[in-house]
Tab-separated table of C-alpha atoms in Angstrom:
chain	number	residue	atom	x	y	z
A	581	UNK	CA	-0.016	-0.016	-0.023
A	582	UNK	CA	1.192	3.490	-0.689
A	583	UNK	CA	-2.099	5.394	-0.049
A	584	UNK	CA	-3.613	5.475	3.379
A	585	UNK	CA	-6.894	6.923	4.774
A	586	UNK	CA	-6.179	9.265	7.675
A	587	UNK	CA	-8.473	11.000	10.151
A	588	UNK	CA	-7.161	14.040	11.921
A	589	UNK	CA	-8.126	16.692	14.411
A	590	UNK	CA	-6.674	20.124	14.896
A	591	UNK	CA	-7.214	22.410	17.789
A	592	UNK	CA	-6.366	26.070	17.655
A	593	UNK	CA	-7.086	29.186	19.688
A	594	UNK	CA	-7.456	32.002	17.203
A	595	UNK	CA	-7.515	35.728	17.925
A	596	UNK	CA	-9.648	37.824	15.545
A	597	UNK	CA	-10.999	41.325	15.348
A	598	UNK	CA	-12.663	41.679	18.716
A	599	UNK	CA	-12.974	37.981	19.504
A	600	UNK	CA	-11.055	34.924	20.540
A	601	UNK	CA	-12.285	31.587	19.165
A	602	UNK	CA	-11.408	28.024	19.795
A	603	UNK	CA	-11.537	25.855	16.658
A	604	UNK	CA	-11.583	22.075	16.777
A	605	UNK	CA	-11.628	20.700	13.283
A	606	UNK	CA	-12.072	17.052	12.345
A	607	UNK	CA	-10.882	16.106	8.951
A	608	UNK	CA	-9.988	13.412	6.481
A	609	UNK	CA	-6.705	13.330	4.678
A	610	UNK	CA	-5.117	10.983	2.127
A	611	UNK	CA	-1.588	10.010	3.058
A	612	UNK	CA	0.503	9.053	0.019
A	613	UNK	CA	4.013	7.705	-0.110
A	614	UNK	CA	4.887	9.291	-3.455
A	615	UNK	CA	7.245	7.794	-6.069
A	616	UNK	CA	9.857	10.430	-5.157
A	617	UNK	CA	9.845	8.886	-1.617
A	618	UNK	CA	8.182	11.989	-0.058
A	619	UNK	CA	5.189	11.615	2.221
A	620	UNK	CA	2.227	13.819	1.322
A	621	UNK	CA	-0.946	14.550	3.164
A	622	UNK	CA	-3.702	15.668	0.828
A	623	UNK	CA	-6.793	17.202	2.387
A	624	UNK	CA	-9.986	15.284	1.502
A	625	UNK	CA	-12.173	17.370	3.814
A	626	UNK	CA	-10.957	20.073	4.103
A	627	UNK	CA	-9.994	19.545	0.466
A	628	UNK	CA	-8.160	22.752	-0.276
A	629	UNK	CA	-4.800	22.010	1.299
A	630	UNK	CA	-1.957	19.592	0.811
A	631	UNK	CA	1.588	19.330	2.204
A	632	UNK	CA	4.497	16.965	2.026
A	633	UNK	CA	7.770	16.155	3.614
A	634	UNK	CA	10.572	13.641	3.911
A	635	UNK	CA	8.751	11.833	6.664
A	636	UNK	CA	5.165	11.336	7.807
A	637	UNK	CA	5.860	13.565	10.775
A	638	UNK	CA	7.219	16.382	8.611
A	639	UNK	CA	4.196	16.214	6.289
A	640	UNK	CA	1.919	16.320	9.359
A	641	UNK	CA	3.727	19.365	10.774
A	642	UNK	CA	3.467	21.146	7.460
A	643	UNK	CA	-0.206	20.348	7.100
A	644	UNK	CA	-0.794	21.785	10.620
A	645	UNK	CA	1.081	24.873	9.524
A	646	UNK	CA	-1.219	25.195	6.538
A	647	UNK	CA	-4.330	24.988	8.716
A	648	UNK	CA	-2.853	27.608	11.111
A	649	UNK	CA	-2.156	29.864	8.152
A	650	UNK	CA	-5.669	29.548	6.853
A	651	UNK	CA	-7.261	30.205	10.221
A	652	UNK	CA	-5.004	33.259	10.799
A	653	UNK	CA	-5.883	34.706	7.373
A	654	UNK	CA	-9.595	34.137	7.913
A	655	UNK	CA	-9.359	35.795	11.339
A	656	UNK	CA	-7.469	38.741	9.839
A	657	UNK	CA	-10.203	39.216	7.233
A	658	UNK	CA	-13.284	38.602	9.346
A	659	UNK	CA	-15.017	41.705	10.655
A	660	UNK	CA	-16.998	39.698	13.261
A	661	UNK	CA	-17.142	36.382	14.906
A	662	UNK	CA	-20.053	35.438	12.681
A	663	UNK	CA	-17.958	36.100	9.531
A	664	UNK	CA	-15.077	34.058	10.998
A	665	UNK	CA	-17.370	31.115	11.854
A	666	UNK	CA	-18.932	31.015	8.376
A	667	UNK	CA	-15.561	31.128	6.601
A	668	UNK	CA	-13.942	28.535	8.856
A	669	UNK	CA	-16.895	26.186	8.278
A	670	UNK	CA	-16.579	26.763	4.526
A	671	UNK	CA	-12.865	25.863	4.704
A	672	UNK	CA	-13.349	22.706	6.690
A	673	UNK	CA	-16.324	21.367	4.772
A	674	UNK	CA	-14.906	21.735	1.279
A	675	UNK	CA	-14.489	18.231	-0.169
A	676	UNK	CA	-11.997	17.194	-2.837
A	677	UNK	CA	-14.001	14.507	-4.675
A	678	UNK	CA	-11.018	12.922	-6.427
A	679	UNK	CA	-9.071	12.470	-3.235
A	680	UNK	CA	-12.244	11.328	-1.517
A	681	UNK	CA	-12.528	8.412	-3.932
A	682	UNK	CA	-8.822	7.547	-3.337
A	683	UNK	CA	-9.420	7.778	0.429
A	684	UNK	CA	-12.373	5.391	0.077
A	685	UNK	CA	-10.365	2.964	-1.959
A	686	UNK	CA	-7.465	3.017	0.529
A	687	UNK	CA	-9.836	2.484	3.436
A	688	UNK	CA	-11.441	-0.487	1.678
A	689	UNK	CA	-7.987	-2.015	1.062
A	690	UNK	CA	-7.046	-1.502	4.708
A	691	UNK	CA	-10.274	-3.011	5.881
A	692	UNK	CA	-9.676	-5.962	3.598
A	693	UNK	CA	-6.395	-6.626	5.339
A	694	UNK	CA	-3.842	-5.033	2.969
A	695	UNK	CA	-0.347	-5.058	4.540
A	696	UNK	CA	0.997	-1.801	5.907
A	697	UNK	CA	4.714	-2.093	5.393
A	698	UNK	CA	5.926	1.305	6.666
A	699	UNK	CA	6.546	1.324	10.426
A	700	UNK	CA	5.504	4.944	10.882
A	701	UNK	CA	2.095	4.212	9.328
A	702	UNK	CA	1.830	0.881	11.156
A	703	UNK	CA	2.372	2.698	14.440
A	704	UNK	CA	-0.700	4.897	13.943
A	705	UNK	CA	-3.714	4.159	16.050
A	706	UNK	CA	-6.658	2.722	14.131
A	707	UNK	CA	-9.962	4.384	14.989
A	708	UNK	CA	-13.442	4.025	13.632
A	709	UNK	CA	-14.603	6.691	11.223
A	710	UNK	CA	-16.769	9.134	13.276
A	711	UNK	CA	-20.320	9.616	12.143
A	712	UNK	CA	-20.027	13.359	12.657
A	713	UNK	CA	-16.680	14.673	11.426
A	714	UNK	CA	-17.030	18.414	11.319
A	715	UNK	CA	-15.779	21.587	12.926
A	716	UNK	CA	-16.599	23.201	16.275
A	717	UNK	CA	-16.042	26.912	16.674
A	718	UNK	CA	-16.568	28.329	20.111
A	719	UNK	CA	-16.252	31.994	20.964
A	720	UNK	CA	-14.292	32.443	24.143
A	721	UNK	CA	-15.875	35.256	26.128
A	722	UNK	CA	-14.156	37.074	28.975
A	723	UNK	CA	-14.023	35.959	31.653
A	724	UNK	CA	-12.875	32.835	29.906
A	725	UNK	CA	-14.860	30.342	31.894
A	726	UNK	CA	-15.076	28.020	28.905
A	727	UNK	CA	-11.277	27.974	28.463
A	728	UNK	CA	-9.526	24.656	29.221
A	729	UNK	CA	-5.930	23.596	28.861
A	730	UNK	CA	-6.790	20.816	26.448
A	731	UNK	CA	-7.867	23.515	23.990
A	732	UNK	CA	-4.181	24.208	23.409
A	733	UNK	CA	-2.841	23.045	20.089
A	734	UNK	CA	0.074	20.695	19.878
A	735	UNK	CA	2.886	20.761	17.375
A	736	UNK	CA	1.218	18.103	15.248
A	737	UNK	CA	-2.369	17.284	14.376
A	738	UNK	CA	-3.595	14.078	15.965
A	739	UNK	CA	-3.752	11.557	13.144
A	740	UNK	CA	-4.987	8.007	12.988
A	741	UNK	CA	-5.775	5.416	10.340
A	742	UNK	CA	-9.422	5.172	9.462
A	743	UNK	CA	-10.666	1.722	10.398
A	744	UNK	CA	-14.106	0.208	10.014
A	745	UNK	CA	-17.001	2.452	10.970
B	359	UNK	CA	11.211	24.617	-14.921
B	360	UNK	CA	14.237	24.249	-12.749
B	361	UNK	CA	14.835	21.712	-10.110
B	362	UNK	CA	13.285	18.323	-10.598
B	363	UNK	CA	9.733	18.029	-9.239
B	364	UNK	CA	9.262	21.734	-9.016
B	365	UNK	CA	7.970	24.623	-11.090
B	366	UNK	CA	7.873	28.380	-10.576
B	367	UNK	CA	5.074	30.385	-9.063
B	368	UNK	CA	4.913	32.434	-12.303
B	369	UNK	CA	4.173	29.195	-14.245
B	370	UNK	CA	1.486	28.315	-11.755
B	371	UNK	CA	-0.169	31.694	-12.298
B	372	UNK	CA	0.160	31.103	-16.029
B	373	UNK	CA	-1.727	27.847	-15.578
B	374	UNK	CA	-4.432	29.580	-13.586
B	375	UNK	CA	-4.805	32.443	-16.073
B	376	UNK	CA	-5.339	29.983	-18.924
B	377	UNK	CA	-7.151	27.057	-17.276
B	378	UNK	CA	-9.078	28.778	-14.516
B	379	UNK	CA	-10.501	31.923	-16.138
B	380	UNK	CA	-12.097	34.249	-13.655
B	381	UNK	CA	-10.189	32.835	-10.701
B	382	UNK	CA	-9.210	35.178	-7.894
B	383	UNK	CA	-5.909	35.100	-6.079
B	384	UNK	CA	-5.522	36.741	-2.747
B	385	UNK	CA	-2.259	37.224	-0.817
B	386	UNK	CA	-2.670	36.736	2.945
B	387	UNK	CA	-1.622	39.648	5.073
B	388	UNK	CA	-0.320	37.355	7.820
B	389	UNK	CA	1.319	34.478	6.049
B	390	UNK	CA	1.860	36.226	2.688
B	391	UNK	CA	0.848	32.978	1.027
B	392	UNK	CA	-1.744	32.772	-1.794
B	393	UNK	CA	-5.264	31.584	-1.602
B	394	UNK	CA	-6.911	30.818	-4.958
B	395	UNK	CA	-10.748	30.953	-5.422
B	396	UNK	CA	-12.285	29.352	-8.485
B	397	UNK	CA	-15.968	28.527	-9.103
B	398	UNK	CA	-16.870	27.985	-5.492
B	399	UNK	CA	-13.667	26.036	-4.625
B	400	UNK	CA	-10.648	27.320	-2.666
B	401	UNK	CA	-7.061	26.216	-2.521
B	402	UNK	CA	-4.938	27.601	0.282
B	403	UNK	CA	-1.296	28.077	1.016
B	404	UNK	CA	0.490	28.485	-2.319
B	405	UNK	CA	3.963	29.845	-1.505
B	406	UNK	CA	4.504	33.539	-1.190
B	407	UNK	CA	5.936	35.578	-4.083
B	408	UNK	CA	4.781	37.853	-6.899
B	409	UNK	CA	2.886	36.765	-9.949
B	410	UNK	CA	6.134	36.752	-11.868
B	411	UNK	CA	8.000	35.094	-9.058
B	412	UNK	CA	10.727	32.501	-9.530
B	413	UNK	CA	9.639	31.051	-6.124
B	414	UNK	CA	9.675	27.272	-6.456
B	415	UNK	CA	6.501	25.256	-6.038
B	416	UNK	CA	6.430	21.535	-5.769
B	417	UNK	CA	4.642	19.800	-8.647
B	418	UNK	CA	2.801	17.595	-6.185
B	419	UNK	CA	1.301	20.722	-4.642
B	420	UNK	CA	0.337	22.069	-8.078
B	421	UNK	CA	-1.290	18.708	-8.881
B	422	UNK	CA	-3.299	18.907	-5.629
B	423	UNK	CA	-4.335	22.475	-6.519
B	424	UNK	CA	-5.625	21.211	-9.947
B	425	UNK	CA	-7.675	18.455	-8.238
B	426	UNK	CA	-8.975	20.759	-5.541
B	427	UNK	CA	-10.082	23.498	-7.940
B	428	UNK	CA	-11.341	20.955	-10.457
B	429	UNK	CA	-9.274	22.399	-13.283
B	430	UNK	CA	-9.173	20.430	-16.513
B	431	UNK	CA	-6.137	18.094	-16.550
B	432	UNK	CA	-5.522	18.446	-20.282
B	433	UNK	CA	-5.282	22.217	-19.957
B	434	UNK	CA	-3.000	21.983	-16.874
B	435	UNK	CA	-0.633	19.609	-18.627
B	436	UNK	CA	-0.475	21.810	-21.675
B	437	UNK	CA	0.617	24.734	-19.456
B	438	UNK	CA	2.992	22.709	-17.276
B	439	UNK	CA	4.007	19.574	-19.184
B	440	UNK	CA	5.819	18.204	-16.126
B	441	UNK	CA	2.377	17.527	-14.595
B	442	UNK	CA	1.830	14.786	-17.178
B	443	UNK	CA	1.287	11.389	-15.557
B	444	UNK	CA	0.447	12.877	-12.171
B	445	UNK	CA	-2.982	12.426	-10.589
B	446	UNK	CA	-4.852	15.579	-11.646
B	447	UNK	CA	-8.364	14.308	-10.890
B	448	UNK	CA	-11.540	14.113	-12.841
B	449	UNK	CA	-13.476	17.306	-13.541
B	450	UNK	CA	-17.269	16.717	-13.204
B	451	UNK	CA	-19.084	16.980	-16.629
B	452	UNK	CA	-21.072	20.031	-15.582
B	453	UNK	CA	-17.868	21.940	-14.633
B	454	UNK	CA	-16.066	20.888	-17.852
B	455	UNK	CA	-18.780	22.667	-19.844
B	456	UNK	CA	-18.202	25.832	-17.891
B	457	UNK	CA	-14.372	25.913	-18.500
């Protein structure tokens, strides 16, 4: 196998014009070990991003960087929390249909027992595909009673292989 | 085309001008990277640089942009021949008519 179905979540606190928001995005990505030996993570949903690197970890870090960039730019443009919320939803819900079909095929192969040769992929947790994979956007009002330490982002998105539903 | 597996940002904008008529490109104030809007689809995080920039862009990223924006593969390959043989996706029939 050289194509793998990933599920990922990202968590970011984002400051905008007059608001702070916590964004927890759930997404699907297609991990591909390309012929040039690079690892690429192609967004399926959100479908408008894709990043690669020499290792799976590097590709993951770069993809997280892309998501951070997108959120920062949306926050910069948004005149209100409502604008921000609408644009972030639009970003997270855009589907790349071609990569979705590849993701489905990779998931079917994995479910059918295809061998995963690469140790970094084999080490990923296998989790069921959630029924509701979307994005939560919460406005953090002062005093920030809704704030919790687990809202902090990590250096990498949390990724896992998509197993049976 | 210079280094293997890469093209220039100016060639990417050439592809967009020819194959994605009416697209909009916006440079982010924070990251200075480009977001491309085309017929209801968005592709984010093209590297920073001007339209005539020699900034290098990986072909795998360009191929992903072509898939995401549902740009016709034949047009994309004509503009950047090095994309030939890469997965450029299938454009839905109704979108093909519009391009």
